[in-house]
């Protein structure tokens, strides 16, 4: 390695030769030197004029640029004034002085291989916070891609993120147009500028440090920034706080290297190929208000750490180098002040967290055991609020850790982590254990402050807090993993506000504030708590969603069985003071009456069910639910958690006879959510359940007395029919099932398996508009021949066709068939099938009602039907032929039926082309003394007003006959 003396000597020799070779070159050198800008430093012209000999000029160069830098400046200036021979000789002299294989072009490049290997070894493995001694995790086996955006979010956008949950939250954080990857951080921006400094923002636990380390590893593995950076260095700001001795940029580079033989001076000669990652700027404890005179352009000059970093930030040293600086948002303004004199392009990027796909990927990477990963992921995904919270990597890690510990202990997640409250308590407990270095008193004070702040926010319906408010509650923002820092532009200034990492945490701590027992609780304290709780309950009842989570958490925290366990976890006493108030509130909610409650009112009942689920006390749940004999919920999109809750409450409702979920929808596992790949379908050993599995399990409870189940238009598919079939096999009470869903042939086949079971008690089955085709009619016919209870079958709106009807007729003619009412409206039936239907009418011992409306029967079809209707064995009482292309020619046959039928009491002929002649023929039959008809339905479309006289004549002879005329004149 060269000495300082050698560098000065070769520089002096070059200037000597320059002045000897050509007159004026030295003056041109000095003139050009006055305009040189090496590391943003220029020698003042006055000082250059005073350097009237070559020795003074060399001393001046070395004073401003240090010895090695002075040589580099001289080479640059010589090339600029076209003294290329002198420049080349100076390069050769520098190379010879540095020694063999020690040129910047070779030594730094050769060392890079060794440096990359060192970085790979250093960062390929990370240690989990709860790992045992010597236990590490491979970074690439754990790291999961994060959502990074390069835009400033508005205050309203951030508020929406804090409040949203489930699919809405996923849409918000995944749909930013400026989403980028770490590989795009140094790409040209919209204005064609290449950023030299990237500010990577994010709250605590969002993955800033892991991203920084991932960049280091990917670069070392040749997967990132290969053509852009020769060296990447990692600087940990937390560690710098403990550095007391002076140092330099060169020293910071040495700390990254494997040994002390690194060619750092050669590395520093190409600053445009260097990237420094400054991790955790917000943790730096020293001031950056430095005088301009303190800054240094020499990367080898030793100075206090704050000056070294300030020089790097302000581009006073290595001004062509690149920086990635990670920080929390509230330190952004301070960081910008440090960068404001740098005069280089900057880029803002913010880490938002995991997408939905990334959450699932993280679970599989964390557990490594595929079965455990699937079990844990399914558990969390079914609980919408937990799944939402897993967008934050640290929360995702803690929840995975908690679930893994329970699994390895052989515990059942459905029991130990049944409710959302259970998991939030476990989460909080885990964090408190993780801060064991703090005194118990300090932990309690932090917990008290969080509870106080949260309760204040819920009372005032506020989710963003000023820094003064945080301090008023005894909190230090940097110490809490529950608080996020947010910075928004406000006029010309920046507004700093804080929030809980999600609204659910604010509501959890607000609930805790009501149940945590003080060491000395006065009567006044108790009255205040009760007053606040009653206000929450009143607001929840009136608004439906204002503070619903707080109320849920209140119920969950007061479970008697878990009380002692939770007190131990939280190191606090839980007061039962408000339990009586909560129980009274939920039991006094009025019951749901038929089709009366929709929208917010209906949602409030579902919220009450969520509260009952959280408390998990059988006596309380049954007392509240046993007031319901009929329950109707309409137009609600059930989450997985909603279904679990509803099923739990129905299971404990011993008096429920009718359940109607009209136009509701369930999360269908067969249909992936937006932006979600159906990864779980890859694992064949995983048991698959339909969206209504939980509900059907509740309906099979031994104490269930449910008679009517209406799932009209609930977007069910064939998958749900398997679970419904199990209900049909098991239930001792279910008699009526109404479906209006696209269950198709496969779904009907599954249902028929349950209908044929000897224990099935079903009497009415509606499969209206269920995409049933002829292929399924054989299964339905088999049901008709075996079922002991089925008396009504509604198949309207399906494309059965004539072939399907023929198959049904085989079952209808069977002597064991008990069916009384059959609806085949709008089933593509024509005259071709009417002969089979007539045969049913002649042989069936039970069929009394037949609906054939909206089919193209025509004159020929009606005549065939009439042959069956006139048979003495026919039992049919009610016949619907609305909109069947019945003409006057067929009315004679119908009149003959009216004269001979012993059973027909109701006939619907609306919207047919009967005409005057047809009506007259019908009237002749109606007047016959043997006619038993009691109700006739016609319409005004095809006969004139004069026809009323004919009908009046009929009424004179048959005063009990009701004739209903549809339509208007």
Short mmCIF file of N, CA, C and O in Angstrom, two decimals, residues 780-890:
data_model
loop_
_atom_site.label_atom_id
_atom_site.label_comp_id
_atom_site.label_asym_id
_atom_site.label_seq_id
_atom_site.Cartn_x
_atom_site.Cartn_y
_atom_site.Cartn_z
N UNK A 780 -84.41 -37.86 -8.77
CA UNK A 780 -85.62 -37.36 -8.10
C UNK A 780 -86.74 -38.40 -8.17
O UNK A 780 -87.50 -38.56 -7.19
N UNK A 781 -86.86 -39.10 -9.29
CA UNK A 781 -87.87 -40.15 -9.41
C UNK A 781 -87.63 -41.26 -8.40
O UNK A 781 -88.57 -41.80 -7.80
N UNK A 782 -86.33 -41.58 -8.18
CA UNK A 782 -86.00 -42.62 -7.19
C UNK A 782 -86.41 -42.18 -5.79
O UNK A 782 -86.86 -42.99 -4.98
N UNK A 783 -86.27 -40.87 -5.51
CA UNK A 783 -86.71 -40.34 -4.21
C UNK A 783 -88.22 -40.52 -4.06
O UNK A 783 -88.72 -40.93 -3.00
N UNK A 784 -88.97 -40.23 -5.12
CA UNK A 784 -90.44 -40.34 -5.07
C UNK A 784 -90.90 -41.76 -4.78
O UNK A 784 -91.96 -41.96 -4.16
N UNK A 785 -90.11 -42.71 -5.19
CA UNK A 785 -90.51 -44.11 -4.96
C UNK A 785 -90.15 -44.61 -3.57
O UNK A 785 -90.66 -45.64 -3.13
N UNK A 786 -89.26 -43.88 -2.87
CA UNK A 786 -88.80 -44.36 -1.56
C UNK A 786 -89.17 -43.47 -0.39
O UNK A 786 -89.30 -43.97 0.74
N UNK A 787 -89.33 -42.17 -0.63
CA UNK A 787 -89.57 -41.24 0.48
C UNK A 787 -90.91 -41.50 1.16
O UNK A 787 -91.94 -41.64 0.50
N UNK A 788 -90.86 -41.52 2.49
CA UNK A 788 -92.08 -41.73 3.27
C UNK A 788 -92.77 -40.41 3.63
O UNK A 788 -93.88 -40.43 4.16
N UNK A 789 -92.07 -39.29 3.35
CA UNK A 789 -92.60 -38.02 3.85
C UNK A 789 -92.81 -36.95 2.78
O UNK A 789 -93.64 -36.06 2.95
N UNK A 790 -92.09 -37.01 1.67
CA UNK A 790 -92.11 -35.92 0.70
C UNK A 790 -93.48 -35.80 0.04
O UNK A 790 -93.95 -36.71 -0.64
N UNK A 791 -94.12 -34.64 0.23
CA UNK A 791 -95.46 -34.42 -0.32
C UNK A 791 -95.51 -33.26 -1.30
O UNK A 791 -96.48 -33.10 -2.01
N UNK A 792 -94.46 -32.41 -1.33
CA UNK A 792 -94.47 -31.26 -2.25
C UNK A 792 -93.10 -31.11 -2.89
O UNK A 792 -92.08 -31.08 -2.19
N UNK A 793 -93.10 -31.01 -4.22
CA UNK A 793 -91.85 -30.86 -4.97
C UNK A 793 -92.02 -29.70 -5.95
O UNK A 793 -92.89 -29.72 -6.81
N UNK A 794 -91.17 -28.67 -5.79
CA UNK A 794 -91.24 -27.47 -6.63
C UNK A 794 -90.00 -27.44 -7.52
O UNK A 794 -88.87 -27.31 -7.03
N UNK A 795 -90.22 -27.57 -8.82
CA UNK A 795 -89.12 -27.64 -9.78
C UNK A 795 -89.22 -26.55 -10.85
O UNK A 795 -88.60 -26.66 -11.90
N UNK A 796 -89.98 -25.51 -10.59
CA UNK A 796 -90.17 -24.45 -11.58
C UNK A 796 -88.87 -23.77 -11.98
O UNK A 796 -87.91 -23.71 -11.21
N UNK A 797 -88.83 -23.28 -13.21
CA UNK A 797 -87.68 -22.52 -13.68
C UNK A 797 -86.47 -23.36 -14.02
O UNK A 797 -85.35 -22.83 -14.08
N UNK A 798 -86.65 -24.67 -14.24
CA UNK A 798 -85.55 -25.55 -14.61
C UNK A 798 -85.79 -26.13 -16.01
O UNK A 798 -86.93 -26.34 -16.41
N UNK A 799 -84.72 -26.40 -16.70
CA UNK A 799 -84.85 -26.93 -18.06
C UNK A 799 -84.93 -28.46 -18.04
O UNK A 799 -84.02 -29.15 -18.52
N UNK A 800 -86.04 -28.96 -17.51
CA UNK A 800 -86.22 -30.42 -17.45
C UNK A 800 -86.52 -30.99 -18.83
O UNK A 800 -86.04 -32.08 -19.17
N UNK A 801 -87.31 -30.27 -19.57
CA UNK A 801 -87.71 -30.77 -20.88
C UNK A 801 -88.64 -31.97 -20.78
O UNK A 801 -88.93 -32.49 -19.70
N UNK A 802 -89.09 -32.43 -21.91
CA UNK A 802 -90.02 -33.56 -21.93
C UNK A 802 -89.37 -34.83 -21.40
O UNK A 802 -90.01 -35.63 -20.70
N UNK A 803 -88.08 -35.02 -21.72
CA UNK A 803 -87.41 -36.25 -21.26
C UNK A 803 -87.29 -36.28 -19.74
O UNK A 803 -87.44 -37.34 -19.11
N UNK A 804 -87.02 -35.12 -19.13
CA UNK A 804 -86.93 -35.07 -17.68
C UNK A 804 -88.27 -35.33 -17.02
O UNK A 804 -88.37 -36.04 -16.02
N UNK A 805 -89.36 -34.76 -17.61
CA UNK A 805 -90.70 -34.97 -17.06
C UNK A 805 -91.09 -36.44 -17.16
O UNK A 805 -91.71 -37.00 -16.24
N UNK A 806 -90.73 -37.10 -18.26
CA UNK A 806 -91.04 -38.52 -18.40
C UNK A 806 -90.39 -39.34 -17.30
O UNK A 806 -91.00 -40.27 -16.74
N UNK A 807 -89.12 -39.00 -16.97
CA UNK A 807 -88.44 -39.72 -15.89
C UNK A 807 -89.15 -39.50 -14.56
O UNK A 807 -89.33 -40.43 -13.76
N UNK A 808 -89.55 -38.26 -14.29
CA UNK A 808 -90.28 -37.96 -13.06
C UNK A 808 -91.58 -38.75 -12.98
O UNK A 808 -91.97 -39.24 -11.91
N UNK A 809 -92.24 -38.85 -14.11
CA UNK A 809 -93.54 -39.55 -14.13
C UNK A 809 -93.40 -41.01 -13.73
O UNK A 809 -94.33 -41.58 -13.13
N UNK A 810 -92.26 -41.61 -14.02
CA UNK A 810 -92.06 -43.00 -13.60
C UNK A 810 -92.11 -43.11 -12.08
O UNK A 810 -92.65 -44.07 -11.53
N UNK A 811 -91.53 -42.11 -11.40
CA UNK A 811 -91.59 -42.11 -9.94
C UNK A 811 -92.96 -41.77 -9.42
O UNK A 811 -93.44 -42.33 -8.43
N UNK A 812 -93.63 -40.83 -10.10
CA UNK A 812 -94.97 -40.40 -9.67
C UNK A 812 -95.99 -41.51 -9.77
O UNK A 812 -96.96 -41.55 -9.00
N UNK A 813 -95.81 -42.40 -10.73
CA UNK A 813 -96.76 -43.50 -10.90
C UNK A 813 -96.53 -44.65 -9.94
O UNK A 813 -97.36 -45.56 -9.83
N UNK A 814 -95.40 -44.61 -9.21
CA UNK A 814 -95.07 -45.72 -8.30
C UNK A 814 -96.06 -45.74 -7.13
O UNK A 814 -96.42 -44.69 -6.59
N UNK A 815 -96.51 -46.92 -6.74
CA UNK A 815 -97.51 -46.99 -5.65
C UNK A 815 -97.03 -46.44 -4.32
O UNK A 815 -97.85 -46.06 -3.47
N UNK A 816 -95.69 -46.37 -4.11
CA UNK A 816 -95.17 -45.83 -2.84
C UNK A 816 -95.08 -44.31 -2.83
O UNK A 816 -94.80 -43.71 -1.78
N UNK A 817 -95.29 -43.67 -3.98
CA UNK A 817 -95.14 -42.21 -4.07
C UNK A 817 -96.20 -41.51 -3.24
O UNK A 817 -97.40 -41.78 -3.37
N UNK A 818 -95.75 -40.57 -2.39
CA UNK A 818 -96.66 -39.83 -1.51
C UNK A 818 -96.88 -38.39 -1.96
O UNK A 818 -97.54 -37.62 -1.27
N UNK A 819 -96.32 -37.99 -3.11
CA UNK A 819 -96.34 -36.60 -3.51
C UNK A 819 -97.75 -36.09 -3.75
O UNK A 819 -98.56 -36.74 -4.43
N UNK A 820 -98.05 -34.92 -3.19
CA UNK A 820 -99.38 -34.31 -3.34
C UNK A 820 -99.34 -33.07 -4.24
O UNK A 820 -100.31 -32.79 -4.95
N UNK A 821 -98.22 -32.33 -4.21
CA UNK A 821 -98.14 -31.09 -4.99
C UNK A 821 -96.86 -31.10 -5.82
O UNK A 821 -95.77 -31.32 -5.28
N UNK A 822 -97.02 -30.84 -7.12
CA UNK A 822 -95.88 -30.83 -8.05
C UNK A 822 -95.93 -29.55 -8.88
O UNK A 822 -96.94 -29.24 -9.49
N UNK A 823 -94.79 -28.82 -8.87
CA UNK A 823 -94.69 -27.58 -9.64
C UNK A 823 -93.67 -27.77 -10.75
O UNK A 823 -92.48 -27.97 -10.48
N UNK A 824 -94.14 -27.68 -12.00
CA UNK A 824 -93.27 -27.80 -13.18
C UNK A 824 -93.38 -26.55 -14.05
O UNK A 824 -93.25 -26.62 -15.28
N UNK A 825 -93.62 -25.40 -13.43
CA UNK A 825 -93.76 -24.17 -14.20
C UNK A 825 -92.44 -23.81 -14.89
O UNK A 825 -91.36 -23.93 -14.31
N UNK A 826 -92.56 -23.36 -16.15
CA UNK A 826 -91.41 -22.88 -16.91
C UNK A 826 -90.28 -23.91 -16.94
O UNK A 826 -89.13 -23.61 -16.64
N UNK A 827 -90.65 -25.15 -17.33
CA UNK A 827 -89.68 -26.24 -17.36
C UNK A 827 -89.47 -26.80 -18.77
O UNK A 827 -89.01 -27.93 -18.93
N UNK A 828 -89.86 -26.04 -19.79
CA UNK A 828 -89.71 -26.46 -21.18
C UNK A 828 -90.51 -27.74 -21.48
O UNK A 828 -90.04 -28.64 -22.18
N UNK A 829 -91.70 -27.82 -20.92
CA UNK A 829 -92.58 -28.97 -21.15
C UNK A 829 -93.44 -28.69 -22.38
O UNK A 829 -93.96 -27.58 -22.54
N UNK A 830 -93.62 -29.68 -23.24
CA UNK A 830 -94.49 -29.54 -24.41
C UNK A 830 -95.55 -30.64 -24.39
O UNK A 830 -95.62 -31.46 -23.46
N UNK A 831 -96.35 -30.68 -25.46
CA UNK A 831 -97.40 -31.70 -25.56
C UNK A 831 -96.84 -33.10 -25.52
O UNK A 831 -97.52 -34.05 -25.10
N UNK A 832 -95.56 -33.26 -25.91
CA UNK A 832 -94.96 -34.59 -25.97
C UNK A 832 -94.92 -35.29 -24.62
O UNK A 832 -94.90 -36.52 -24.55
N UNK A 833 -94.89 -34.51 -23.53
CA UNK A 833 -94.83 -35.12 -22.20
C UNK A 833 -96.19 -35.21 -21.54
O UNK A 833 -96.31 -35.79 -20.44
N UNK A 834 -97.19 -34.62 -22.15
CA UNK A 834 -98.50 -34.55 -21.49
C UNK A 834 -99.19 -35.91 -21.40
O UNK A 834 -100.01 -36.14 -20.50
N UNK A 835 -98.87 -36.81 -22.30
CA UNK A 835 -99.41 -38.16 -22.20
C UNK A 835 -98.91 -38.85 -20.94
O UNK A 835 -99.67 -39.55 -20.25
N UNK A 836 -97.61 -38.67 -20.62
CA UNK A 836 -97.05 -39.26 -19.39
C UNK A 836 -97.69 -38.63 -18.15
O UNK A 836 -97.97 -39.33 -17.17
N UNK A 837 -97.89 -37.32 -18.19
CA UNK A 837 -98.53 -36.66 -17.06
C UNK A 837 -99.97 -37.14 -16.89
O UNK A 837 -100.47 -37.31 -15.76
N UNK A 838 -100.67 -37.37 -18.01
CA UNK A 838 -102.04 -37.90 -17.95
C UNK A 838 -102.06 -39.28 -17.31
O UNK A 838 -102.96 -39.61 -16.52
N UNK A 839 -101.03 -40.08 -17.62
CA UNK A 839 -100.94 -41.41 -17.01
C UNK A 839 -100.75 -41.31 -15.51
O UNK A 839 -101.30 -42.12 -14.74
N UNK A 840 -99.99 -40.29 -15.06
CA UNK A 840 -99.82 -40.06 -13.61
C UNK A 840 -101.16 -39.72 -12.99
O UNK A 840 -101.52 -40.22 -11.91
N UNK A 841 -101.93 -38.85 -13.65
CA UNK A 841 -103.22 -38.43 -13.11
C UNK A 841 -104.18 -39.62 -12.98
O UNK A 841 -105.00 -39.66 -12.06
N UNK A 842 -104.04 -40.57 -13.89
CA UNK A 842 -104.93 -41.74 -13.83
C UNK A 842 -104.55 -42.70 -12.73
O UNK A 842 -105.40 -43.43 -12.22
N UNK A 843 -103.24 -42.70 -12.33
CA UNK A 843 -102.77 -43.75 -11.40
C UNK A 843 -102.40 -43.24 -10.02
O UNK A 843 -102.45 -44.01 -9.05
N UNK A 844 -102.03 -41.97 -9.89
CA UNK A 844 -101.54 -41.48 -8.60
C UNK A 844 -102.64 -41.47 -7.54
O UNK A 844 -103.76 -41.01 -7.78
N UNK A 845 -102.26 -41.94 -6.36
CA UNK A 845 -103.20 -41.97 -5.25
C UNK A 845 -103.10 -40.71 -4.38
O UNK A 845 -103.91 -40.53 -3.47
N UNK A 846 -102.09 -39.89 -4.67
CA UNK A 846 -101.85 -38.76 -3.76
C UNK A 846 -101.83 -37.40 -4.44
O UNK A 846 -102.12 -36.39 -3.80
N UNK A 847 -101.50 -37.31 -5.73
CA UNK A 847 -101.29 -36.02 -6.38
C UNK A 847 -102.58 -35.22 -6.45
O UNK A 847 -103.56 -35.63 -7.08
N UNK A 848 -102.59 -34.05 -5.81
CA UNK A 848 -103.79 -33.20 -5.78
C UNK A 848 -103.55 -31.82 -6.40
O UNK A 848 -104.51 -31.08 -6.63
N UNK A 849 -102.30 -31.46 -6.66
CA UNK A 849 -102.01 -30.11 -7.18
C UNK A 849 -100.89 -30.19 -8.22
O UNK A 849 -99.84 -30.79 -7.96
N UNK A 850 -101.14 -29.61 -9.39
CA UNK A 850 -100.16 -29.67 -10.48
C UNK A 850 -100.05 -28.30 -11.14
O UNK A 850 -101.04 -27.73 -11.59
N UNK A 851 -98.81 -27.78 -11.14
CA UNK A 851 -98.54 -26.47 -11.74
C UNK A 851 -97.75 -26.67 -13.04
O UNK A 851 -96.63 -27.17 -13.02
N UNK A 852 -98.37 -26.27 -14.17
CA UNK A 852 -97.73 -26.43 -15.47
C UNK A 852 -97.64 -25.10 -16.23
O UNK A 852 -97.43 -25.08 -17.44
N UNK A 853 -97.78 -23.99 -15.53
CA UNK A 853 -97.75 -22.68 -16.18
C UNK A 853 -96.45 -22.40 -16.89
O UNK A 853 -95.39 -22.98 -16.60
N UNK A 854 -96.52 -21.48 -17.89
CA UNK A 854 -95.35 -21.02 -18.64
C UNK A 854 -94.66 -22.14 -19.41
O UNK A 854 -93.44 -22.17 -19.52
N UNK A 855 -95.46 -23.10 -19.92
CA UNK A 855 -94.95 -24.16 -20.77
C UNK A 855 -95.74 -24.18 -22.09
O UNK A 855 -96.92 -23.83 -22.12
N UNK A 856 -95.13 -24.61 -23.15
CA UNK A 856 -95.77 -24.62 -24.48
C UNK A 856 -96.59 -25.90 -24.66
O UNK A 856 -96.26 -26.75 -25.49
N UNK A 857 -97.68 -26.03 -23.89
CA UNK A 857 -98.50 -27.24 -23.98
C UNK A 857 -99.38 -27.21 -25.23
O UNK A 857 -99.52 -28.22 -25.93
N UNK A 858 -99.99 -26.09 -25.50
CA UNK A 858 -100.85 -25.95 -26.66
C UNK A 858 -102.11 -26.82 -26.57
O UNK A 858 -102.39 -27.49 -25.57
N UNK A 859 -102.88 -26.78 -27.66
CA UNK A 859 -104.15 -27.51 -27.71
C UNK A 859 -103.95 -29.01 -27.53
O UNK A 859 -104.65 -29.67 -26.75
N UNK A 860 -102.93 -29.56 -28.18
CA UNK A 860 -102.71 -31.01 -28.12
C UNK A 860 -102.34 -31.46 -26.72
O UNK A 860 -102.81 -32.50 -26.23
N UNK A 861 -101.49 -30.67 -26.05
CA UNK A 861 -101.07 -31.03 -24.70
C UNK A 861 -102.22 -31.00 -23.72
O UNK A 861 -102.36 -31.90 -22.87
N UNK A 862 -103.07 -29.96 -23.81
CA UNK A 862 -104.20 -29.84 -22.90
C UNK A 862 -105.18 -31.00 -23.10
O UNK A 862 -105.72 -31.55 -22.14
N UNK A 863 -105.40 -31.40 -24.36
CA UNK A 863 -106.30 -32.52 -24.62
C UNK A 863 -105.80 -33.81 -23.97
O UNK A 863 -106.59 -34.57 -23.40
N UNK A 864 -104.50 -34.04 -24.08
CA UNK A 864 -103.94 -35.24 -23.44
C UNK A 864 -104.12 -35.20 -21.93
O UNK A 864 -104.46 -36.19 -21.29
N UNK A 865 -103.87 -34.03 -21.33
CA UNK A 865 -104.06 -33.88 -19.88
C UNK A 865 -105.51 -34.16 -19.49
O UNK A 865 -105.79 -34.80 -18.46
N UNK A 866 -106.39 -33.67 -20.30
CA UNK A 866 -107.81 -33.83 -19.98
C UNK A 866 -108.23 -35.29 -19.96
O UNK A 866 -109.13 -35.68 -19.20
N UNK A 867 -107.56 -36.11 -20.76
CA UNK A 867 -107.87 -37.55 -20.72
C UNK A 867 -107.57 -38.13 -19.34
O UNK A 867 -108.29 -38.98 -18.83
N UNK A 868 -106.50 -37.65 -18.74
CA UNK A 868 -106.18 -38.11 -17.39
C UNK A 868 -107.10 -37.50 -16.35
O UNK A 868 -107.50 -38.16 -15.39
N UNK A 869 -107.44 -36.22 -16.52
CA UNK A 869 -108.30 -35.52 -15.56
C UNK A 869 -109.70 -36.11 -15.51
O UNK A 869 -110.36 -36.07 -14.46
N UNK A 870 -110.17 -36.66 -16.63
CA UNK A 870 -111.53 -37.24 -16.67
C UNK A 870 -111.59 -38.65 -16.10
O UNK A 870 -112.68 -39.19 -15.88
N UNK A 871 -110.41 -39.24 -15.83
CA UNK A 871 -110.40 -40.62 -15.32
C UNK A 871 -110.97 -40.64 -13.89
O UNK A 871 -110.67 -39.78 -13.08
N UNK A 872 -111.78 -41.64 -13.59
CA UNK A 872 -112.39 -41.69 -12.25
C UNK A 872 -111.42 -41.81 -11.09
O UNK A 872 -111.75 -41.44 -9.96
N UNK A 873 -110.17 -42.30 -11.35
CA UNK A 873 -109.18 -42.43 -10.27
C UNK A 873 -108.41 -41.13 -10.01
O UNK A 873 -107.64 -41.05 -9.05
N UNK A 874 -108.60 -40.14 -10.89
CA UNK A 874 -107.83 -38.88 -10.75
C UNK A 874 -108.23 -38.16 -9.47
O UNK A 874 -109.40 -37.94 -9.20
N UNK A 875 -107.21 -37.75 -8.68
CA UNK A 875 -107.44 -37.06 -7.40
C UNK A 875 -107.10 -35.57 -7.48
O UNK A 875 -107.16 -34.88 -6.45
N UNK A 876 -106.75 -35.06 -8.65
CA UNK A 876 -106.25 -33.69 -8.76
C UNK A 876 -107.32 -32.67 -8.37
O UNK A 876 -108.44 -32.73 -8.83
N UNK A 877 -106.96 -31.73 -7.52
CA UNK A 877 -107.86 -30.67 -7.07
C UNK A 877 -107.49 -29.30 -7.64
O UNK A 877 -108.36 -28.46 -7.85
N UNK A 878 -106.22 -29.09 -7.90
CA UNK A 878 -105.74 -27.76 -8.29
C UNK A 878 -104.86 -27.91 -9.54
O UNK A 878 -103.84 -28.60 -9.50
N UNK A 879 -105.23 -27.22 -10.64
CA UNK A 879 -104.47 -27.30 -11.88
C UNK A 879 -104.15 -25.89 -12.36
O UNK A 879 -105.03 -25.06 -12.55
N UNK A 880 -102.84 -25.63 -12.57
CA UNK A 880 -102.37 -24.32 -13.05
C UNK A 880 -101.90 -24.46 -14.48
O UNK A 880 -100.91 -25.15 -14.76
N UNK A 881 -102.58 -23.76 -15.40
CA UNK A 881 -102.20 -23.77 -16.81
C UNK A 881 -102.01 -22.33 -17.32
O UNK A 881 -102.34 -22.00 -18.45
N UNK A 882 -101.47 -21.48 -16.49
CA UNK A 882 -101.25 -20.08 -16.84
C UNK A 882 -100.20 -19.99 -17.95
O UNK A 882 -99.12 -20.59 -17.86
N UNK A 883 -100.54 -19.22 -19.01
CA UNK A 883 -99.60 -18.93 -20.09
C UNK A 883 -99.08 -20.23 -20.73
O UNK A 883 -97.88 -20.42 -20.91
N UNK A 884 -100.01 -21.12 -21.10
CA UNK A 884 -99.65 -22.42 -21.69
C UNK A 884 -100.12 -22.55 -23.15
O UNK A 884 -100.21 -23.66 -23.67
N UNK A 885 -100.44 -21.42 -23.79
CA UNK A 885 -100.94 -21.43 -25.17
C UNK A 885 -102.24 -22.26 -25.30
O UNK A 885 -102.42 -23.00 -26.26
N UNK A 886 -103.10 -22.16 -24.30
CA UNK A 886 -104.40 -22.82 -24.35
C UNK A 886 -105.31 -21.98 -25.25
O UNK A 886 -105.43 -20.77 -25.06
N UNK A 887 -105.95 -22.62 -26.23
CA UNK A 887 -106.83 -21.90 -27.17
C UNK A 887 -108.28 -22.33 -26.98
O UNK A 887 -108.59 -23.24 -26.19
N UNK A 888 -109.17 -21.71 -27.73
CA UNK A 888 -110.60 -22.03 -27.64
C UNK A 888 -110.86 -23.49 -27.95
O UNK A 888 -111.75 -24.13 -27.37
N UNK A 889 -110.05 -24.05 -28.88
CA UNK A 889 -110.27 -25.43 -29.29
C UNK A 889 -110.09 -26.41 -28.13
O UNK A 889 -110.71 -27.49 -28.11
N UNK A 890 -109.24 -26.05 -27.16
CA UNK A 890 -109.01 -26.95 -26.02
C UNK A 890 -110.02 -26.75 -24.91
O UNK A 890 -110.10 -27.56 -23.98
#
